[in-house]
Amino acid sequence: MRGLLCLFFLLFFLLPALAWALTIHLNGAPAEVETAFRQESQFLDPDLPQDVPALQQELRLRRDASTLQEILQSFGYFQAEVASGLNATDVTFTVTPGPRFTFAQPSLEAPELPGELRAQLTERLAPVSAPHPYFAGTVLDTEAALLAILRQNGHPRPLAERRVVAHHASRTVTVTWQLAPGAPRVFGNTTIDTPPALDPAYVERRLRWRPGEPYDVRTVDATRIRLLRTGLFSALQVEEDDTAPGEALPMRIRGQLAAPRTVRAGLWYFTDGGPGVEGGWEHRNFLGAGERFTTDLTLSQDRSQWETQLVFPDAAGVDRRLVLSGKALDETTKAYRTRSITVGSLLNMDLDNRLNVEGGLRYRLSRVDGTTRETHNLLSTPMQVTFSSVVDLLDPRQGVRLTFQVEPFTSLEDASRSFLLTSISGRMYLPLGPRLTLALRGRSAAITGVGRSRVPQDVRLYAGGPQSIRGFASQSAGPLDADDTPEGGLAAVDGSAELRWRLTDTWGLAAFVDGGGAFAQHTPDRLGDLFWGAGLGLRYATPIGPLLLDIAVPVVGRRDSDAPFQIYINFGQAF
């Protein structure tokens, strides 16, 4: 007898099952029930060990059977039966679901509410009314919607008590809610508690509510989002003091300011441009009311640029920004050498979360050494409309960005050299899977009003290079003179298709095709005049964005002056 007891102890408590490769069989369950069960089953949980003693396997079987019964009831199968079995290789659940119950007429119990508000609440009960099949998730969603409606209509802290009754005879379910909305409130005075470095008036101008207006949680949420998007806060609370007596509901905003200063640095290498370095400094609260000041310096073997910008966030109203900018540039390309100074004053504003418009005045003084030496005094009135649903600008994986720009140029020295520059560009990012993204880019630009010889060489349109057609040197995918010097054109069209594959969270690959060109006239004489390049790339994720290494070759349009390949090393995606 003692030997049998020892054997029993070893089999059920000390010796684990010998690496059971259990197969789960779920028979008779509706498809939606099976899907939910496979997400909750302990036998299918990859984080739980399967090599466990038999007694523990039996406990898992009971828990899974109970879980399956609960899931069946959550989908309205209140008369379902579940049988389960376990052997050395298989776990079997056999379901007899029975009929699925449907919703009966729901009931809403609430104190006196305005007729319009009660009508909104009653209308929201439609998903839990006959003849819809019962689902517990629908009940929870409806309750959340009822409370949200109350919060949007003057009741900041509503409560709901739910009662669900299944009627087996009629195979229906009645859902009853007893609502306690509380007394209606209006917005009261707002206390702004932020560090002294930020002017409280800056925060006050971004409030979406006014004292005396009925409480609406949507305006509270919109204010919170509006303040967070400024980039000034590391922590932010927008709170109601619902303990205060009376109809007016005091509001409080508490915020911790993020570090206002940022230092930026970058390196790159392009085959035709050599190595380059850039650095920048930014202050996001320069004068204490959300003003943004930036200054950037770029140095490479053929380009020196200093650019600065000061943005006043509320110059013409809340979030109607005045952008003052200045740029000094000394650049040498195969086509010309230009030394220029540009200053501008633009008004920038968001029409909504995705649509931005900008317009203003810009002056540009330049000396260009190309085929001839020329000095240009140009005054322009740029206007731009941008739509963007892209979230991550450094490594975009989803969304669309479209930009339309019109910029009339007036020559202050010779009015006959005035012209109009228009361009439209777009980018689209399509997720093809959890680790695969198709990125598309296109641009079309044109200069009208004068002939090509009347347009400054450093304003003409060019194609080729890392931001245009990879595989061709910068400015080389277009008309050349007898010395193979780029001449630029009155039109340019180019586009790219790039497939990005993230092998791991750190490493990725890319394959791309670019095409297009610049043209002396507004359209190419034939499609054969287009230039095409293709290549492969490597991506390595860093905290400041992906490190890019692309190698591209000219495929169509290569001339004797073109290198056999181009290498690009930079931070961030190609586009």
Coordinates of C-alpha atoms in Angstrom, one line a residue:
M1 CA 0.0 0.0 0.0
R2 CA 2.9 2.4 0.9
G3 CA 4.4 1.7 -2.6
L4 CA 1.2 2.6 -4.3
L5 CA 0.9 5.9 -2.3
C6 CA 4.5 6.8 -3.3
L7 CA 3.7 6.1 -7.0
F8 CA 0.6 8.2 -6.8
F9 CA 2.6 11.1 -5.2
L10 CA 5.3 10.9 -7.9
L11 CA 2.8 10.8 -10.8
F12 CA 0.6 13.7 -9.7
F13 CA 2.8 16.0 -7.7
L14 CA 6.5 15.6 -8.5
L15 CA 6.7 14.3 -12.1
P16 CA 5.6 16.8 -14.7
A17 CA 3.9 15.7 -17.8
L18 CA 6.5 14.8 -20.4
A19 CA 6.4 17.9 -22.6
W20 CA 2.8 17.4 -23.6
A21 CA 2.2 18.8 -27.1
L22 CA -1.5 19.4 -26.5
T23 CA -3.9 20.0 -29.3
I24 CA -7.0 22.0 -28.6
H25 CA -10.3 20.9 -30.1
L26 CA -13.3 23.2 -29.8
N27 CA -16.4 21.6 -31.3
G28 CA -19.7 23.3 -31.9
A29 CA -18.8 26.8 -30.8
P30 CA -19.9 29.8 -32.9
A31 CA -17.1 31.5 -34.7
E32 CA -17.1 34.7 -32.6
V33 CA -17.1 32.6 -29.4
E34 CA -14.1 30.5 -30.6
T35 CA -12.2 33.6 -31.5
A36 CA -12.7 35.1 -28.0
F37 CA -11.9 31.8 -26.3
R38 CA -8.6 31.3 -28.1
Q39 CA -7.5 34.7 -26.7
E40 CA -8.4 33.8 -23.1
S41 CA -7.6 30.1 -22.9
Q42 CA -4.8 29.1 -20.5
F43 CA -3.9 26.1 -22.6
L44 CA -3.2 28.6 -25.5
D45 CA -1.4 31.2 -23.5
P46 CA 2.2 31.3 -24.8
D47 CA 3.4 32.9 -21.5
L48 CA 2.3 29.9 -19.4
P49 CA 4.4 26.7 -19.4
Q50 CA 2.8 23.6 -20.8
D51 CA 5.2 21.1 -19.2
V52 CA 3.3 21.0 -15.8
P53 CA 2.0 18.2 -13.6
A54 CA -1.2 16.4 -14.6
L55 CA -3.2 17.9 -11.6
Q56 CA -2.4 21.4 -12.8
Q57 CA -3.5 20.5 -16.3
E58 CA -6.8 19.4 -14.8
L59 CA -7.2 22.7 -13.0
R60 CA -6.5 24.5 -16.3
L61 CA -9.2 22.4 -18.0
R62 CA -11.8 23.5 -15.4
R63 CA -10.8 27.1 -15.6
D64 CA -11.0 27.1 -19.4
A65 CA -14.4 25.4 -19.3
S66 CA -15.6 28.1 -17.0
T67 CA -14.1 30.8 -19.2
L68 CA -15.8 29.3 -22.2
Q69 CA -19.2 29.3 -20.4
E70 CA -18.8 32.9 -19.5
I71 CA -17.9 33.8 -23.1
L72 CA -20.9 32.0 -24.4
Q73 CA -23.1 34.0 -22.0
S74 CA -21.5 37.2 -23.0
F75 CA -22.6 36.5 -26.6
G76 CA -26.2 35.7 -25.5
Y77 CA -25.9 31.8 -25.3
F78 CA -27.5 31.6 -21.9
Q79 CA -28.6 28.0 -22.4
A80 CA -25.3 26.7 -23.7
E81 CA -23.8 23.5 -22.4
V82 CA -20.0 22.7 -22.3
A83 CA -18.4 19.3 -22.0
S84 CA -14.6 19.0 -21.6
G85 CA -12.0 16.2 -21.7
L86 CA -8.3 15.8 -21.4
N87 CA -5.8 13.1 -22.3
A88 CA -2.1 12.9 -23.0
T89 CA -2.3 14.7 -26.4
D90 CA -5.6 16.4 -26.7
V91 CA -7.9 18.9 -24.9
T92 CA -11.5 18.8 -26.1
F93 CA -14.3 21.1 -25.5
T94 CA -17.7 20.3 -27.0
V95 CA -20.2 23.1 -27.0
T96 CA -24.0 22.8 -27.4
P97 CA -24.7 26.5 -27.8
G98 CA -28.5 26.5 -27.9
P99 CA -30.4 29.6 -29.1
R100 CA -28.8 33.0 -29.0
F101 CA -30.8 35.5 -26.9
T102 CA -31.8 38.9 -28.3
F103 CA -32.3 42.2 -26.7
A104 CA -35.7 43.2 -25.5
Q105 CA -36.9 46.8 -25.0
P106 CA -34.3 48.5 -22.7
S107 CA -35.3 50.8 -19.9
L108 CA -33.9 54.1 -18.8
E109 CA -34.6 55.5 -15.3
A110 CA -33.5 59.0 -14.7
P111 CA -34.8 62.1 -12.8
E112 CA -36.2 65.0 -14.7
L113 CA -34.1 65.8 -17.7
P114 CA -34.7 68.3 -20.5
G115 CA -36.7 66.7 -23.3
E116 CA -33.9 67.2 -25.9
L117 CA -31.3 65.5 -23.6
R118 CA -33.6 62.6 -22.8
A119 CA -34.2 62.2 -26.5
Q120 CA -30.5 61.9 -27.1
L121 CA -30.1 59.3 -24.4
T122 CA -33.1 57.3 -25.7
E123 CA -31.8 57.4 -29.3
R124 CA -28.5 55.9 -28.0
L125 CA -30.4 52.8 -26.7
A126 CA -31.0 51.5 -30.3
P127 CA -28.1 49.0 -30.3
V128 CA -29.5 47.3 -27.1
S129 CA -33.0 47.1 -28.5
A130 CA -34.9 44.3 -30.3
P131 CA -34.1 42.6 -32.6
H132 CA -30.3 42.9 -32.2
P133 CA -28.6 39.8 -30.8
Y134 CA -27.3 40.1 -27.2
F135 CA -23.6 40.9 -26.7
A136 CA -22.2 42.1 -23.4
G137 CA -19.7 44.4 -25.2
T138 CA -22.7 46.3 -26.7
V139 CA -24.1 46.9 -23.3
L140 CA -20.8 48.3 -22.0
D141 CA -20.4 50.5 -25.1
T142 CA -23.9 51.9 -24.7
E143 CA -23.4 52.7 -21.1
A144 CA -20.2 54.6 -21.9
A145 CA -22.1 56.5 -24.6
L146 CA -24.9 57.4 -22.2
L147 CA -22.4 58.8 -19.6
A148 CA -20.6 60.7 -22.4
I149 CA -23.8 62.4 -23.5
L150 CA -24.4 63.5 -20.0
R151 CA -20.9 64.9 -19.7
Q152 CA -21.3 66.8 -22.9
N153 CA -24.5 68.4 -21.6
G154 CA -23.7 70.0 -18.3
H155 CA -23.2 66.9 -16.0
P156 CA -19.5 66.5 -15.2
R157 CA -19.8 63.4 -12.8
P158 CA -22.8 61.3 -13.9
L159 CA -23.3 57.8 -12.5
A160 CA -25.1 54.8 -13.9
E161 CA -26.3 51.6 -12.3
R162 CA -26.9 48.7 -14.7
R163 CA -29.3 45.7 -14.4
V164 CA -29.3 42.9 -16.9
V165 CA -32.0 40.2 -16.8
A166 CA -32.1 37.2 -19.1
H167 CA -35.6 35.8 -19.8
H168 CA -35.3 32.1 -20.7
A169 CA -38.9 31.6 -21.7
S170 CA -38.8 34.4 -24.3
R171 CA -35.0 34.1 -24.9
T172 CA -34.6 37.8 -24.6
V173 CA -32.5 40.1 -22.4
T174 CA -33.7 43.3 -20.8
V175 CA -31.1 46.0 -19.9
T176 CA -32.1 48.7 -17.4
W177 CA -30.1 51.7 -16.5
Q178 CA -30.7 54.0 -13.5
L179 CA -28.9 57.3 -14.1
A180 CA -27.8 59.8 -11.5
P181 CA -26.6 62.7 -13.6
G182 CA -26.2 65.2 -10.8
A183 CA -27.2 68.8 -10.9
P184 CA -26.4 70.6 -14.2
R185 CA -23.3 72.8 -14.0
V186 CA -21.7 75.7 -16.0
F187 CA -18.1 76.6 -16.3
G188 CA -16.9 78.8 -13.6
N189 CA -13.6 80.7 -13.2
T190 CA -10.4 79.0 -14.2
T191 CA -7.2 78.9 -12.1
I192 CA -4.0 78.6 -14.0
D193 CA -1.1 77.1 -12.0
T194 CA 2.0 77.0 -14.2
P195 CA 5.6 78.1 -13.6
P196 CA 6.3 81.8 -13.8
A197 CA 8.4 81.3 -16.9
L198 CA 5.1 81.1 -18.9
D199 CA 2.7 83.9 -19.1
P200 CA -0.7 82.7 -17.8
A201 CA -2.4 84.7 -20.6
Y202 CA -0.9 82.3 -23.1
V203 CA -2.8 79.4 -21.5
E204 CA -5.9 81.5 -21.0
R205 CA -6.1 82.3 -24.7
R206 CA -6.3 78.6 -25.4
L207 CA -9.3 77.8 -23.2
R208 CA -12.2 76.4 -25.3
W209 CA -14.7 77.4 -22.7
R210 CA -16.0 80.7 -21.2
P211 CA -17.5 81.3 -17.7
G212 CA -21.2 80.7 -17.7
E213 CA -21.3 78.2 -20.6
P214 CA -22.8 74.8 -19.9
Y215 CA -20.2 72.2 -19.0
D216 CA -19.1 70.1 -21.9
V217 CA -16.3 67.5 -21.5
R218 CA -15.5 67.9 -25.2
T219 CA -14.3 71.4 -24.7
V220 CA -12.2 70.3 -21.7
D221 CA -10.5 67.6 -23.8
A222 CA -10.0 70.0 -26.7
T223 CA -8.3 72.4 -24.4
R224 CA -6.0 69.7 -23.0
I225 CA -5.0 68.6 -26.5
R226 CA -4.5 72.2 -27.7
L227 CA -2.1 72.9 -24.8
L228 CA -0.2 69.6 -25.2
R229 CA 0.4 70.3 -28.9
T230 CA 2.3 73.5 -28.0
G231 CA 5.2 71.3 -26.9
L232 CA 5.7 73.5 -23.8
F233 CA 4.4 71.0 -21.2
S234 CA 5.9 67.8 -19.8
A235 CA 2.9 67.2 -17.6
L236 CA -0.6 68.8 -17.7
Q237 CA -3.8 68.4 -15.8
V238 CA -7.1 70.0 -16.6
E239 CA -9.4 69.4 -13.7
E240 CA -12.9 70.3 -12.4
D241 CA -13.5 71.1 -8.8
D242 CA -16.9 69.4 -8.5
T243 CA -16.8 69.7 -4.7
A244 CA -17.5 73.4 -5.0
P245 CA -21.1 74.4 -4.2
G246 CA -23.4 76.2 -6.6
E247 CA -24.0 76.0 -10.4
A248 CA -20.6 77.4 -11.4
L249 CA -17.9 74.7 -11.7
P250 CA -14.4 76.1 -11.0
M251 CA -11.7 74.8 -13.3
R252 CA -8.0 74.4 -12.7
I253 CA -5.1 73.9 -15.1
R254 CA -1.8 72.6 -13.6
G255 CA 1.2 72.2 -15.8
Q256 CA 4.9 71.4 -15.6
L257 CA 7.0 73.0 -18.3
A258 CA 9.2 70.8 -20.4
A259 CA 12.8 71.9 -21.0
P260 CA 12.5 74.8 -23.4
R261 CA 15.8 74.4 -25.2
T262 CA 16.9 71.8 -27.7
V263 CA 20.3 71.4 -29.4
R264 CA 20.3 69.5 -32.7
A265 CA 23.2 68.0 -34.7
G266 CA 23.4 65.9 -37.8
L267 CA 25.9 64.3 -40.2
W268 CA 25.6 63.1 -43.8
Y269 CA 27.6 61.9 -46.7
F270 CA 26.5 62.0 -50.4
T271 CA 28.7 60.8 -53.3
D272 CA 28.3 64.0 -55.3
G273 CA 28.3 66.4 -52.3
G274 CA 30.7 64.8 -49.9
P275 CA 30.4 65.0 -46.1
G276 CA 28.3 67.6 -44.3
V277 CA 27.4 68.6 -40.8
E278 CA 24.6 70.6 -39.4
G279 CA 23.7 72.0 -35.9
G280 CA 20.8 73.9 -34.5
W281 CA 19.5 75.5 -31.3
E282 CA 15.8 76.0 -30.4
H283 CA 14.0 77.8 -27.6
R284 CA 10.3 77.1 -27.4
N285 CA 9.4 79.9 -24.9
F286 CA 11.8 82.6 -26.0
L287 CA 10.0 85.6 -24.6
G288 CA 7.8 83.9 -22.1
A289 CA 4.6 83.6 -24.1
G290 CA 5.3 80.5 -26.3
E291 CA 7.5 82.3 -28.9
R292 CA 9.7 79.8 -30.7
F293 CA 13.2 80.8 -31.8
T294 CA 15.4 78.6 -33.9
T295 CA 18.8 79.0 -35.5
D296 CA 20.6 76.4 -37.7
L297 CA 24.0 76.2 -39.3
T298 CA 24.8 73.9 -42.2
L299 CA 28.4 73.3 -43.5
S300 CA 29.6 71.0 -46.3
Q301 CA 32.2 71.2 -49.0
D302 CA 29.8 73.0 -51.4
R303 CA 27.2 74.6 -49.1
S304 CA 27.3 77.0 -46.1
Q305 CA 24.0 78.1 -44.7
W306 CA 22.8 80.0 -41.7
E307 CA 19.1 80.2 -41.0
T308 CA 17.1 81.7 -38.1
Q309 CA 13.4 82.0 -37.3
L310 CA 11.2 83.6 -34.7
V311 CA 7.6 82.6 -34.4
F312 CA 5.0 84.6 -32.5
P313 CA 2.2 82.1 -31.7
D314 CA -0.7 84.5 -31.3
A315 CA 0.2 87.5 -33.5
A316 CA -3.1 87.7 -35.3
G317 CA -5.3 85.6 -33.0
V318 CA -4.9 82.3 -31.1
D319 CA -2.6 80.0 -33.1
R320 CA -2.3 82.5 -35.9
R321 CA 1.4 82.6 -36.1
L322 CA 3.7 85.3 -37.4
V323 CA 6.9 83.8 -38.7
L324 CA 9.9 86.0 -39.1
S325 CA 12.8 84.4 -40.9
G326 CA 16.2 85.1 -42.3
K327 CA 18.7 83.0 -44.3
A328 CA 22.2 83.5 -45.6
L329 CA 23.4 81.0 -48.2
D330 CA 26.7 80.4 -50.1
E331 CA 26.3 77.4 -52.4
T332 CA 28.3 76.0 -55.2
T333 CA 26.8 73.4 -57.6
K334 CA 27.8 72.2 -61.0
A335 CA 25.4 74.8 -62.5
Y336 CA 26.4 77.9 -60.6
R337 CA 27.6 79.6 -57.4
T338 CA 25.1 81.6 -55.5
R339 CA 25.4 83.9 -52.5
S340 CA 22.1 85.1 -51.2
I341 CA 20.3 86.7 -48.3
T342 CA 16.5 86.0 -47.8
V343 CA 14.2 87.6 -45.2
G344 CA 10.5 86.9 -44.8
S345 CA 7.4 87.6 -42.9
L346 CA 4.7 85.0 -43.1
L347 CA 1.3 84.4 -41.4
N348 CA 0.8 80.7 -40.6
M349 CA -2.4 79.1 -39.2
D350 CA -4.1 75.7 -38.8
L351 CA -7.6 75.4 -40.2
D352 CA -8.0 72.1 -38.3
N353 CA -5.7 69.4 -37.0
R354 CA -4.6 68.4 -40.5
L355 CA -4.9 71.5 -42.7
N356 CA -2.5 74.4 -42.6
V357 CA -2.3 77.6 -44.6
E358 CA 0.5 80.1 -44.9
G359 CA 1.1 83.3 -46.8
G360 CA 3.2 86.5 -46.6
L361 CA 6.0 88.5 -48.0
R362 CA 9.6 87.5 -48.8
Y363 CA 12.6 89.4 -50.2
R364 CA 15.7 87.7 -51.7
L365 CA 19.0 89.4 -52.8
S366 CA 21.4 87.1 -54.6
R367 CA 24.5 87.1 -56.7
V368 CA 24.8 84.2 -59.1
D369 CA 27.9 83.2 -61.0
G370 CA 26.9 80.8 -63.7
T371 CA 27.0 81.3 -67.4
T372 CA 27.1 85.0 -66.5
R373 CA 27.4 87.0 -63.3
E374 CA 24.0 88.4 -62.3
T375 CA 22.5 90.2 -59.3
H376 CA 18.8 89.7 -58.5
N377 CA 16.5 91.6 -56.3
L378 CA 13.3 89.5 -56.0
L379 CA 10.2 90.2 -54.0
S380 CA 7.7 87.4 -53.7
T381 CA 4.4 86.7 -52.0
P382 CA 4.4 82.9 -51.2
M383 CA 1.2 81.1 -50.4
Q384 CA 1.0 77.5 -49.3
V385 CA -1.6 75.0 -48.3
T386 CA -0.6 71.7 -46.5
F387 CA -2.7 68.7 -45.6
S388 CA -1.0 66.1 -43.4
S389 CA -2.2 63.0 -41.6
V390 CA 1.4 61.8 -41.0
V391 CA 2.3 61.4 -37.3
D392 CA 5.9 60.3 -37.2
L393 CA 7.9 62.7 -39.4
L394 CA 11.3 61.0 -38.9
D395 CA 10.0 57.4 -39.7
P396 CA 6.5 57.7 -41.2
R397 CA 4.6 54.5 -41.7
Q398 CA 1.1 55.7 -42.3
G399 CA -0.7 58.8 -43.6
V400 CA -0.7 61.3 -46.4
R401 CA 0.9 64.7 -46.8
L402 CA 0.0 67.0 -49.7
T403 CA 1.4 70.5 -50.3
F404 CA 0.3 73.1 -52.9
Q405 CA 2.4 76.2 -53.3
V406 CA 2.1 79.4 -55.4
E407 CA 4.8 82.1 -55.3
P408 CA 4.7 85.1 -57.6
F409 CA 8.2 86.7 -58.0
T410 CA 8.7 90.4 -58.9
S411 CA 12.0 91.6 -60.0
L412 CA 12.7 95.0 -58.4
E413 CA 15.3 95.8 -61.1
D414 CA 13.5 94.6 -64.3
A415 CA 9.7 94.0 -64.2
S416 CA 10.0 92.0 -67.4
R417 CA 11.8 89.3 -65.5
S418 CA 8.8 88.7 -63.1
F419 CA 7.5 85.1 -63.1
L420 CA 5.2 82.6 -61.2
L421 CA 6.4 79.5 -59.5
T422 CA 3.8 76.8 -58.7
S423 CA 4.3 73.3 -57.3
I424 CA 2.3 70.5 -55.9
S425 CA 3.9 67.6 -54.0
G426 CA 2.6 64.6 -52.1
R427 CA 3.7 61.7 -50.0
M428 CA 1.8 58.6 -49.0
Y429 CA 2.7 55.8 -46.6
L430 CA 0.8 52.6 -46.8
P431 CA 1.3 49.8 -44.2
L432 CA 1.3 46.5 -46.0
G433 CA 1.8 44.5 -42.8
P434 CA 3.2 44.8 -39.3
R435 CA 6.7 45.3 -40.6
L436 CA 6.2 46.3 -44.2
T437 CA 5.5 49.9 -45.5
L438 CA 5.1 51.2 -49.1
A439 CA 6.2 54.8 -49.3
L440 CA 5.3 56.9 -52.3
R441 CA 6.4 60.4 -53.3
G442 CA 5.6 62.8 -56.2
R443 CA 6.3 66.4 -57.2
S444 CA 5.3 68.6 -60.1
A445 CA 6.6 72.2 -60.4
A446 CA 6.5 74.8 -63.1
I447 CA 7.7 78.4 -63.8
T448 CA 5.5 80.5 -66.0
G449 CA 5.6 84.1 -67.3
V450 CA 9.0 84.3 -68.8
G451 CA 11.5 82.2 -70.8
R452 CA 14.1 80.1 -69.1
S453 CA 17.0 82.6 -69.8
R454 CA 15.0 85.2 -67.8
V455 CA 14.8 83.1 -64.7
P456 CA 17.8 83.2 -62.2
Q457 CA 19.8 80.0 -62.4
D458 CA 19.5 79.4 -58.7
V459 CA 15.7 79.6 -59.0
R460 CA 15.2 77.3 -62.0
L461 CA 13.9 73.8 -61.5
Y462 CA 16.3 70.9 -61.3
A463 CA 16.1 67.1 -60.7
G464 CA 18.5 64.5 -59.5
G465 CA 20.0 63.8 -56.1
P466 CA 18.9 62.4 -52.7
Q467 CA 15.6 64.3 -52.5
S468 CA 14.7 63.8 -56.2
I469 CA 16.0 61.0 -58.4
R470 CA 18.6 58.8 -56.6
G471 CA 21.3 57.3 -58.8
F472 CA 21.9 60.7 -60.5
A473 CA 24.0 63.5 -59.1
S474 CA 22.2 66.6 -57.8
Q475 CA 20.7 68.7 -60.6
S476 CA 22.0 66.3 -63.3
A477 CA 18.6 64.7 -64.3
G478 CA 17.8 67.4 -66.8
P479 CA 19.1 69.5 -69.7
L480 CA 22.9 69.9 -69.9
D481 CA 25.0 72.3 -72.0
A482 CA 27.9 71.3 -74.2
D483 CA 30.2 71.2 -71.1
D484 CA 27.8 68.8 -69.3
T485 CA 26.8 71.7 -66.9
P486 CA 23.1 71.5 -65.7
E487 CA 21.0 74.3 -67.2
G488 CA 17.9 73.9 -65.2
G489 CA 14.4 74.1 -66.6
L490 CA 10.9 75.6 -66.4
A491 CA 9.3 72.4 -65.2
A492 CA 10.3 69.4 -63.1
V493 CA 8.5 66.2 -62.4
D494 CA 9.8 63.4 -60.2
G495 CA 8.5 60.6 -58.0
S496 CA 9.6 57.6 -55.9
A497 CA 8.3 54.3 -54.8
E498 CA 10.1 52.7 -51.8
L499 CA 9.4 49.5 -50.0
R500 CA 10.6 49.5 -46.4
W501 CA 10.9 46.2 -44.5
R502 CA 11.7 46.2 -40.8
L503 CA 13.6 43.0 -40.2
T504 CA 13.8 43.6 -36.5
D505 CA 13.1 46.5 -34.1
T506 CA 16.5 47.8 -35.0
W507 CA 17.4 46.8 -38.6
G508 CA 15.5 47.3 -41.8
L509 CA 15.9 47.1 -45.6
A510 CA 14.6 49.3 -48.4
A511 CA 14.2 48.9 -52.2
F512 CA 13.3 51.9 -54.3
V513 CA 12.7 53.2 -57.8
D514 CA 12.9 57.0 -58.6
G515 CA 11.9 58.6 -61.8
G516 CA 11.3 62.0 -63.5
G517 CA 13.4 64.9 -64.7
A518 CA 13.7 68.7 -65.3
F519 CA 12.8 70.1 -68.7
A520 CA 13.6 73.2 -70.6
Q521 CA 9.9 73.6 -71.6
H522 CA 6.9 72.9 -69.5
T523 CA 6.5 69.3 -70.7
P524 CA 9.0 66.7 -71.9
D525 CA 9.1 66.1 -75.6
R526 CA 8.6 62.4 -75.0
L527 CA 8.4 59.9 -72.2
G528 CA 11.8 58.6 -73.2
D529 CA 13.3 61.9 -71.8
L530 CA 12.5 60.8 -68.3
F531 CA 15.4 59.6 -66.0
W532 CA 15.1 56.5 -63.8
G533 CA 17.2 55.3 -60.9
A534 CA 16.9 52.3 -58.6
G535 CA 18.7 51.0 -55.5
L536 CA 18.7 49.3 -52.2
G537 CA 19.0 50.7 -48.7
L538 CA 19.8 49.7 -45.1
R539 CA 18.1 51.3 -42.1
Y540 CA 19.3 51.2 -38.5
A541 CA 16.9 52.6 -35.8
T542 CA 18.4 55.2 -33.4
P543 CA 16.7 57.3 -30.7
I544 CA 16.8 60.3 -33.1
G545 CA 15.5 58.5 -36.1
P546 CA 16.7 55.9 -38.6
L547 CA 20.2 56.0 -39.9
L548 CA 20.0 55.6 -43.7
L549 CA 22.4 54.0 -46.1
D550 CA 21.2 54.0 -49.7
I551 CA 23.1 52.8 -52.8
A552 CA 21.5 53.8 -56.2
V553 CA 22.4 53.4 -59.8
P554 CA 21.1 55.3 -62.9
V555 CA 18.9 52.9 -64.9
V556 CA 17.5 55.0 -67.7
G557 CA 19.0 58.3 -69.0
R558 CA 22.6 57.8 -67.9
R559 CA 25.1 59.9 -69.8
D560 CA 28.9 59.7 -69.9
S561 CA 29.1 62.4 -67.3
D562 CA 27.1 60.4 -64.8
A563 CA 28.8 58.3 -62.1
P564 CA 28.0 54.5 -62.1
F565 CA 26.4 54.7 -58.7
Q566 CA 25.6 57.1 -55.8
I567 CA 25.9 56.6 -52.1
Y568 CA 23.7 58.4 -49.5
I569 CA 24.2 58.3 -45.7
N570 CA 21.9 60.4 -43.6
F571 CA 19.6 60.4 -40.6
G572 CA 15.9 60.0 -41.2
Q573 CA 14.0 58.3 -44.1
A574 CA 14.6 59.4 -47.6
F575 CA 11.2 61.0 -47.6

